[in-house]
Each structure stands twice: as C-alpha cells, then as structure tokens.
Short mmCIF file of C-alpha atoms in Angstrom, two decimals:
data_model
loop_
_atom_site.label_atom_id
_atom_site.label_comp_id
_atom_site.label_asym_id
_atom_site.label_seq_id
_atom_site.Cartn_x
_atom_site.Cartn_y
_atom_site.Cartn_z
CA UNK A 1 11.17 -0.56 103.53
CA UNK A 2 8.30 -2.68 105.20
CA UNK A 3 9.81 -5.33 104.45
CA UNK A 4 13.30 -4.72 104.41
CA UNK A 5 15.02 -7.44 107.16
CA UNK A 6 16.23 -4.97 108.70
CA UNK A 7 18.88 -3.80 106.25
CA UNK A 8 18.11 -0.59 104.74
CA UNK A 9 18.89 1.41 108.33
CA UNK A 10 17.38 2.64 111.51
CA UNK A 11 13.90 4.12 111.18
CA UNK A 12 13.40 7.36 113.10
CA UNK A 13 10.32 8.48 112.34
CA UNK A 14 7.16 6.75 111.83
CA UNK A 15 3.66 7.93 111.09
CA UNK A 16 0.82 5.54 111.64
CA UNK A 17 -2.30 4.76 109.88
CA UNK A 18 -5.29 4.26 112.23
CA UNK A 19 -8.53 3.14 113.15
CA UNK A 20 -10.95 3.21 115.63
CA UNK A 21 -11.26 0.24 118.11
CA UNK A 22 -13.25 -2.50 117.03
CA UNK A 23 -14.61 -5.92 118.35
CA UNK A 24 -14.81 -9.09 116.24
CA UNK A 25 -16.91 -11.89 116.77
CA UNK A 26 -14.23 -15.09 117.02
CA UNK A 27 -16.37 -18.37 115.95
CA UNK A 28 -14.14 -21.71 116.17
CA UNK A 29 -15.65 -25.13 115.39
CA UNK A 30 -14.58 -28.73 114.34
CA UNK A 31 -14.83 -29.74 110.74
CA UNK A 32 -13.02 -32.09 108.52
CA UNK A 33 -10.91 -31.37 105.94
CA UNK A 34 -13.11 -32.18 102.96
CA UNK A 35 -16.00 -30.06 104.40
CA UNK A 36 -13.76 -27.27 105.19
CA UNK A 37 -12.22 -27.25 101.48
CA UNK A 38 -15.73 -27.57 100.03
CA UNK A 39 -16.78 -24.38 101.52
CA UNK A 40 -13.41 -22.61 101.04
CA UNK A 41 -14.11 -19.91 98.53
CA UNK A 42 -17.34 -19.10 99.80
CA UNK A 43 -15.40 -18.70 103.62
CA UNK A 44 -12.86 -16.54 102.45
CA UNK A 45 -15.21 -14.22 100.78
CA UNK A 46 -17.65 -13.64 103.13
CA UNK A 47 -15.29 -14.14 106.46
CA UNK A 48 -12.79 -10.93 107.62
CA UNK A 49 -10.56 -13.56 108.71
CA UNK A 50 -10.26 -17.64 108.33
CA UNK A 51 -7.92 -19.77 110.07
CA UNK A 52 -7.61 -23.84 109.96
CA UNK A 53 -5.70 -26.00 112.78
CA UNK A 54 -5.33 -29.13 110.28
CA UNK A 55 -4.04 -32.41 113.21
CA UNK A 56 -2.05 -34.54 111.68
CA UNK A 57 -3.26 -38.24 111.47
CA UNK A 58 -6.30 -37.00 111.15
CA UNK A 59 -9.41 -35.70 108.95
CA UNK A 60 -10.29 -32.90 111.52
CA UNK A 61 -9.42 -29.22 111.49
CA UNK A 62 -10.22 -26.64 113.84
CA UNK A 63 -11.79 -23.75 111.75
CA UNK A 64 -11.40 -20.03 113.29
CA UNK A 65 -13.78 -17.33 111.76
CA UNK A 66 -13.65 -13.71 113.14
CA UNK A 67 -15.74 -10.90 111.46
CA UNK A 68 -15.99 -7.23 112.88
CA UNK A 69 -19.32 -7.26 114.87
CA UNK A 70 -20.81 -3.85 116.98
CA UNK A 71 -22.75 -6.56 119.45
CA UNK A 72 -21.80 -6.18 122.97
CA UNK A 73 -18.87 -7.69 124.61
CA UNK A 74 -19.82 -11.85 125.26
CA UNK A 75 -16.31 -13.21 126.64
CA UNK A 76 -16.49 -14.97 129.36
CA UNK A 77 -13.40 -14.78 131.99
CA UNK A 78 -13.92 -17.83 133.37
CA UNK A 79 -14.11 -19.89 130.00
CA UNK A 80 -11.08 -18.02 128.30
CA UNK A 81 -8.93 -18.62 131.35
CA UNK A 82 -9.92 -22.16 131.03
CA UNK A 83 -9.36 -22.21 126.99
CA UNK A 84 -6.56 -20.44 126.73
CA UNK A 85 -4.55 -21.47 129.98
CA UNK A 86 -5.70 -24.72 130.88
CA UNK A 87 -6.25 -26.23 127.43
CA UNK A 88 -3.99 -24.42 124.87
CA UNK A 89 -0.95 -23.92 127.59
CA UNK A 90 -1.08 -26.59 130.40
CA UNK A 91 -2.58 -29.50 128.53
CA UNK A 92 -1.09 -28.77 125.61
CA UNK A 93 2.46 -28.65 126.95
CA UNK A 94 1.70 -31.86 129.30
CA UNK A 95 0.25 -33.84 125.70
CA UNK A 96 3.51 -32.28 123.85
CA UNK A 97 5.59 -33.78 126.92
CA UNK A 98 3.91 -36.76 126.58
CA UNK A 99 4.78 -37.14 122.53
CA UNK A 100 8.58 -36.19 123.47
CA UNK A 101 8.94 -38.95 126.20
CA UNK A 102 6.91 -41.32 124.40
CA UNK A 103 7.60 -41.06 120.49
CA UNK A 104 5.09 -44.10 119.55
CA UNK A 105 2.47 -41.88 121.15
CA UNK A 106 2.23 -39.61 118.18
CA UNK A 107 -0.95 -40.36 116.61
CA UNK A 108 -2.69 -40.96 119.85
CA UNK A 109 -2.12 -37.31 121.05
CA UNK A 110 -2.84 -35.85 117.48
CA UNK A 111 -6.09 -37.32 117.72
CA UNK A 112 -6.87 -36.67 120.96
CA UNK A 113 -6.08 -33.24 120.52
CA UNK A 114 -8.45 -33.29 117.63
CA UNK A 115 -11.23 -35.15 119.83
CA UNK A 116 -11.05 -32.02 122.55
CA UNK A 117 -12.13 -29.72 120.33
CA UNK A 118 -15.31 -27.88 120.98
CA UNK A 119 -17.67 -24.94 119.70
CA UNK A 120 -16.80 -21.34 120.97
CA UNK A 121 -18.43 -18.02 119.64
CA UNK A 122 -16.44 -14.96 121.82
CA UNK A 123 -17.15 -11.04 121.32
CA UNK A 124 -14.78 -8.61 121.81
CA UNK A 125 -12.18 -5.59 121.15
CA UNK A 126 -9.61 -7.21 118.39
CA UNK A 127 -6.63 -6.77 120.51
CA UNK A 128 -8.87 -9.22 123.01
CA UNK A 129 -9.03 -11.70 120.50
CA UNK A 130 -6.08 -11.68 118.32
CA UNK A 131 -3.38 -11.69 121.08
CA UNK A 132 -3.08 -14.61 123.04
CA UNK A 133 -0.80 -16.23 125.64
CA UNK A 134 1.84 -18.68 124.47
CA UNK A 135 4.15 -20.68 127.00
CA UNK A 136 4.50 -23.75 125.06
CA UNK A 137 8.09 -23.64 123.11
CA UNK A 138 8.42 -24.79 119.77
CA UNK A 139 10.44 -24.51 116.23
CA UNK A 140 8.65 -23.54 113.50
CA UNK A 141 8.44 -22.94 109.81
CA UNK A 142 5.63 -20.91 107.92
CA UNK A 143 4.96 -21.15 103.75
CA UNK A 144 3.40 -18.85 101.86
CA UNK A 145 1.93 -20.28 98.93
CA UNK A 146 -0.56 -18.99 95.74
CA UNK A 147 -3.96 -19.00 97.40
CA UNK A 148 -5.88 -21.27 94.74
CA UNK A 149 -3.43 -24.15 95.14
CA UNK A 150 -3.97 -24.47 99.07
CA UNK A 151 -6.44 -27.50 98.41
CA UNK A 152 -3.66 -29.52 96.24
CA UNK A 153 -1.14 -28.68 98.51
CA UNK A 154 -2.92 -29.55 101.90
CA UNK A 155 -3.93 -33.10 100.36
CA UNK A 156 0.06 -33.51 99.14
CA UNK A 157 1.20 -32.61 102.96
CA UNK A 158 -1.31 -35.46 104.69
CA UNK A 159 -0.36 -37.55 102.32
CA UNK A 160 3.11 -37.28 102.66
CA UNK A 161 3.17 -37.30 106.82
CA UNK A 162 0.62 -40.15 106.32
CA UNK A 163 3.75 -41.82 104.33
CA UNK A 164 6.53 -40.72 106.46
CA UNK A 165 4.89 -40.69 110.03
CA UNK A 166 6.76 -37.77 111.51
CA UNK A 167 6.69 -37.85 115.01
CA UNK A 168 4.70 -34.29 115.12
CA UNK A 169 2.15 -33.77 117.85
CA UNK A 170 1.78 -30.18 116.86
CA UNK A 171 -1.09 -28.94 114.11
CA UNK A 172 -0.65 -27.70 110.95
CA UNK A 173 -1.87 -23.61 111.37
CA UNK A 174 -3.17 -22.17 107.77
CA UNK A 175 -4.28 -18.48 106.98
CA UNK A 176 -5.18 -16.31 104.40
CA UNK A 177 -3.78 -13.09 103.16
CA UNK A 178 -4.63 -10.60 100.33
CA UNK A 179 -1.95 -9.64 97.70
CA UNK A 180 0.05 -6.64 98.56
CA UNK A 181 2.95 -4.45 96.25
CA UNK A 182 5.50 -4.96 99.08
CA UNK A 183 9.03 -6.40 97.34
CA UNK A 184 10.34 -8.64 99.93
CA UNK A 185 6.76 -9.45 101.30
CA UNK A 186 5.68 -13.30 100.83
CA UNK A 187 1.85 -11.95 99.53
CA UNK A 188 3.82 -9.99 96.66
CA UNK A 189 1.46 -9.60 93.58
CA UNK A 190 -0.71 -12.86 94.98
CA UNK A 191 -3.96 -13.64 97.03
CA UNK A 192 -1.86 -15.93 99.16
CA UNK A 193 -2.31 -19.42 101.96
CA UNK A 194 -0.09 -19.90 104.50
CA UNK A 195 0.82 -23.31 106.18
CA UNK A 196 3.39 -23.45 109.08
CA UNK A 197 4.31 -26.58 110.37
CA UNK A 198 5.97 -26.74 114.07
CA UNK A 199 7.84 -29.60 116.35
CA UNK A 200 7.79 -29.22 119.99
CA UNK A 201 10.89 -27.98 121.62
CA UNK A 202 13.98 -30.63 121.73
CA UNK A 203 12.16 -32.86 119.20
CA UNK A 204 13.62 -33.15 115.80
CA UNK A 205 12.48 -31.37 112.52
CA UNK A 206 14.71 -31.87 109.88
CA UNK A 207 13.20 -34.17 108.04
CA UNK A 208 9.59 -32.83 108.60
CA UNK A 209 10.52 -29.16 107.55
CA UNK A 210 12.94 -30.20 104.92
CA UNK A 211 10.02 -32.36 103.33
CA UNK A 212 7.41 -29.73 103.50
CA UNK A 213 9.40 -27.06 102.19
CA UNK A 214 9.64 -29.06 99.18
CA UNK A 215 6.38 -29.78 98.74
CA UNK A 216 5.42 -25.69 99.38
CA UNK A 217 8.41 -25.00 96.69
CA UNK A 218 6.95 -27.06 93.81
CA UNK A 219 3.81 -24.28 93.97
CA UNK A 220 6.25 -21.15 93.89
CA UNK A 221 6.55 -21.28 98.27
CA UNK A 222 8.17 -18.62 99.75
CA UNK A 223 9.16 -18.58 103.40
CA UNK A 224 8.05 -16.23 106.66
CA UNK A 225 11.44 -14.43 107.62
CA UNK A 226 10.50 -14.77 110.83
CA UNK A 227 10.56 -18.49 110.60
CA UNK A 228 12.92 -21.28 109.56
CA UNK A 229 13.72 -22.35 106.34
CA UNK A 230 16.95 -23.44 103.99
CA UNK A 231 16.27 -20.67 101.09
CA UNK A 232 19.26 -19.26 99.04
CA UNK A 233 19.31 -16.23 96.99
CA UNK A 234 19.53 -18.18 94.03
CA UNK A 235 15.96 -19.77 94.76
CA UNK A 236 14.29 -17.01 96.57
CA UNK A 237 15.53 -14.43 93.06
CA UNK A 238 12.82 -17.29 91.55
CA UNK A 239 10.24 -16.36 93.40
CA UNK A 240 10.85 -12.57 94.00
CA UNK A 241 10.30 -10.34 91.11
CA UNK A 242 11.56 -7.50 92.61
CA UNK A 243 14.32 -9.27 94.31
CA UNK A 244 17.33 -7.73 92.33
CA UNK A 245 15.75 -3.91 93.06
CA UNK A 246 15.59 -4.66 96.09
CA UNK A 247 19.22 -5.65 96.27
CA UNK A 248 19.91 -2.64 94.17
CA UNK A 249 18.20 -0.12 96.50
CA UNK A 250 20.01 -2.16 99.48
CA UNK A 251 23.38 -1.56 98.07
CA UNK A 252 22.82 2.00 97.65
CA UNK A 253 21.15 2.97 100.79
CA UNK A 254 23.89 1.16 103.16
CA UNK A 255 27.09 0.70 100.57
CA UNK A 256 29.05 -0.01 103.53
CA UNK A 257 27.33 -2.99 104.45
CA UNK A 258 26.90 -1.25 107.79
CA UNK A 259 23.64 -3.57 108.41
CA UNK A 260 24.51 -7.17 107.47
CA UNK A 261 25.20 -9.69 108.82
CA UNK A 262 26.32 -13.31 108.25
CA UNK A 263 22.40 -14.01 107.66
CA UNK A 264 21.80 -11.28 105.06
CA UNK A 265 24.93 -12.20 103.41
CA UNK A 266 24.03 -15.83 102.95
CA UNK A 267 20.35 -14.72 102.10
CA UNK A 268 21.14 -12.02 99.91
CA UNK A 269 24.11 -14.01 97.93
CA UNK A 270 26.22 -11.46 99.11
CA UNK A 271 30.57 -12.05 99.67
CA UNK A 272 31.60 -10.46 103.58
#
C-alpha cells in the first residue's frame, strides 16, 4: 500500500510515525569523479546522506553530505538567497536558455556550470535544508539501480554521452537509498543508487533517456514512478519479485477496476 500507484483505493486514515525536529549539517564541495568513487564506500557509511551532481563533459561532480548535527543554526540569509535564487534558479535558467538557443553551446555551459561551483557548509532544521525552491522546468527520468554497480554504471553513462554528445546542459543527480520490503518500491530487497538524467524544457530527450535506460536495464534498473520511462509489465515482472502479488492483491481489493486508468493498464499488462 506505500507503494501502490494509486490503485488499491482512497486512504482515509493515516497514522504517522514521528520524530523530533532535527538540524543537519549540509556540506557541498567539488570533486572529480575518480576521487569521489575512491572514497565511495567509506562516504556512504559514515555520511546520513550523500548526493553527487555528475556535469556532463566533464570529470567534476558536486558532492552533497548532510549528517544530523545539535550545533547551532549557521545559515546565512543572505548567501542562501544568493545560492539558491540567483545561482540554482536565475543563472541556471538563463545558462539552460542559453543551451536551448544555442545547441553547439553544450559543453561550454556544462563546464561552466561545473567551474561555478564552490564550498558551502550550512546548519539547520532538515525541512531548511532538504526543501528547496525550483523554477527551472525540465523532463526527467530517475533509475534505480543495485548499489555496488553505481561505479560501472556511472563510467558506462560518460562514456556513452562522451560518444553520442547529447545536447544536455543539465547534471546527472545520484543518491543513495537503503533496501526496504516494500513490493512496488524501486529499493525492494537492495541497498540501491539512483541516477536521474533531465533535459531542459522544449529540448529533446528521446534519444538521451532511451539510451540511458538501457544502460540502467543491463544492471536490473528499475524506474521512479514519478518519472519517465518506456517500462512494460513484461520487463518490470523481471525486476519485481513481488510483482504478480501485487497484481493479485490489486485485483482483489478493486475487482472493478474502479482505479485504473489507461496508465495502470499499460503498466500493469492489464486489457480495459
């Protein structure tokens, strides 16, 4: 039911598992890819949290390392308006304008996108950190993937756009999750990566997403629901074990079909 795409009903009641507030200390830095994959294991382990902004056309990554921390509150207003506004919303959407207008631009932006980035260490409540504003438009798709093949798999991607030369001016985000028992959830029974890939608005993606997918889908990929991708139910029965319960338990809590929809029918391998 966590993870149910919306098609087991309406929930009506909900009780919540909670915890009191909490602050994390948010370090970002630049790095390079082989540095960053050298230190890997030792990152995940003794990080709460580790993110990587991988830009294409490069060797740099943005690493993002947040840990819960009881030191006071050391966020500055003025330099997260400036960060988070002026850099990650207006320059970003002026550089992604840029790349749109001008397609030979590519690998210019990527790396001056890479260039700009500099050392920040912030303190503060998680919902402080964590949420942040985003005006800049774009399509996306998001792989989950078995944790201890995120080195092969990162190399395969830059070596593939390095090939191809997409016309991307957006980075490659990857994150870490711990296995779970949820059926339908992408970490199912597997310490899991994630890499999602993203265009700009208007800017095409075919090619880009339909390469990457099958890259992800050599190492057992499964997609975010939330995001694009071109998975069937023959494929994605692969990759679930619990995929035919699931269906089973579907059927019999809505045997109408009262909460389908052409999606679900198509994902499920389901006739309307």
């Amino acid at each position: 039911g966590r993870v149910a795409l919306g098609s087991f009903g309406v929930l009506i009641r909900l009780t919540l598992q909670l915890t009191d507030a909490y602050k994390l200390e948010y370090v970002t830095d630049k790095t390079t890819i082989d540095k960053a994959l050298a230190t890997l294991d030792k990152d995940l382990v003794a990080n709460r949290n580790v993110e990587y902004y991988w830009f294409p056309y490069t060797d740099t990554l943005q690493s993002k390392l947040s840990n819960i921390s009881n030191a006071p509150v050391q966020d500055s207003p003025i330099k997260k308006y400036i960060n988070q506004q002026i850099i990650e919303n207006n320059a970003l959407a002026l550089l992604c304008g840029i790349g749109k207008n001008v397609p030979s631009s590519y690998q210019r932006v990527n790396k001056f996108m890479a260039w700009a980035i500099g050392q920040e260490t912030r303190i503060n409540y998680s919902h402080l950190i964590y949420a942040s504003v985003r005006k800049v438009k774009f399509k996306e798709m998001e792989y989950n993937i078995p944790a201890e093949h995120f080195p092969e798999v990162l190399k395969r991607v830059k070596e593939k756009m390095d090939k191809e030369q997409y016309k991307v001016f957006f980075p490659v985000e990857c994150r870490w999750t711990k296995a779970d028992d949820i059926w339908l959830s992408p970490s199912y029974g597997r310490d899991s990566a994630y890499l999602a890939f993203h265009v700009y608005k208007g800017t095409e993606h075919d090619p880009y997403f339909k390469d990457m997918e099958a890259i992800c889908m050599e190492y057992d990929g499964r997609p975010h629901w939330g995001k694009m991708h071109t998975r069937t139910a023959e494929s994605l029965a692969k990759t679930y074990p619990r995929w035919n319960d699931f269906l089973a338990l579907r059927a019999e809590l809505d045997p109408e079909g009262l909460f389908l929809n052409d999606y679900l029918n198509r994902l499920f391998g389901l006739s309307k």
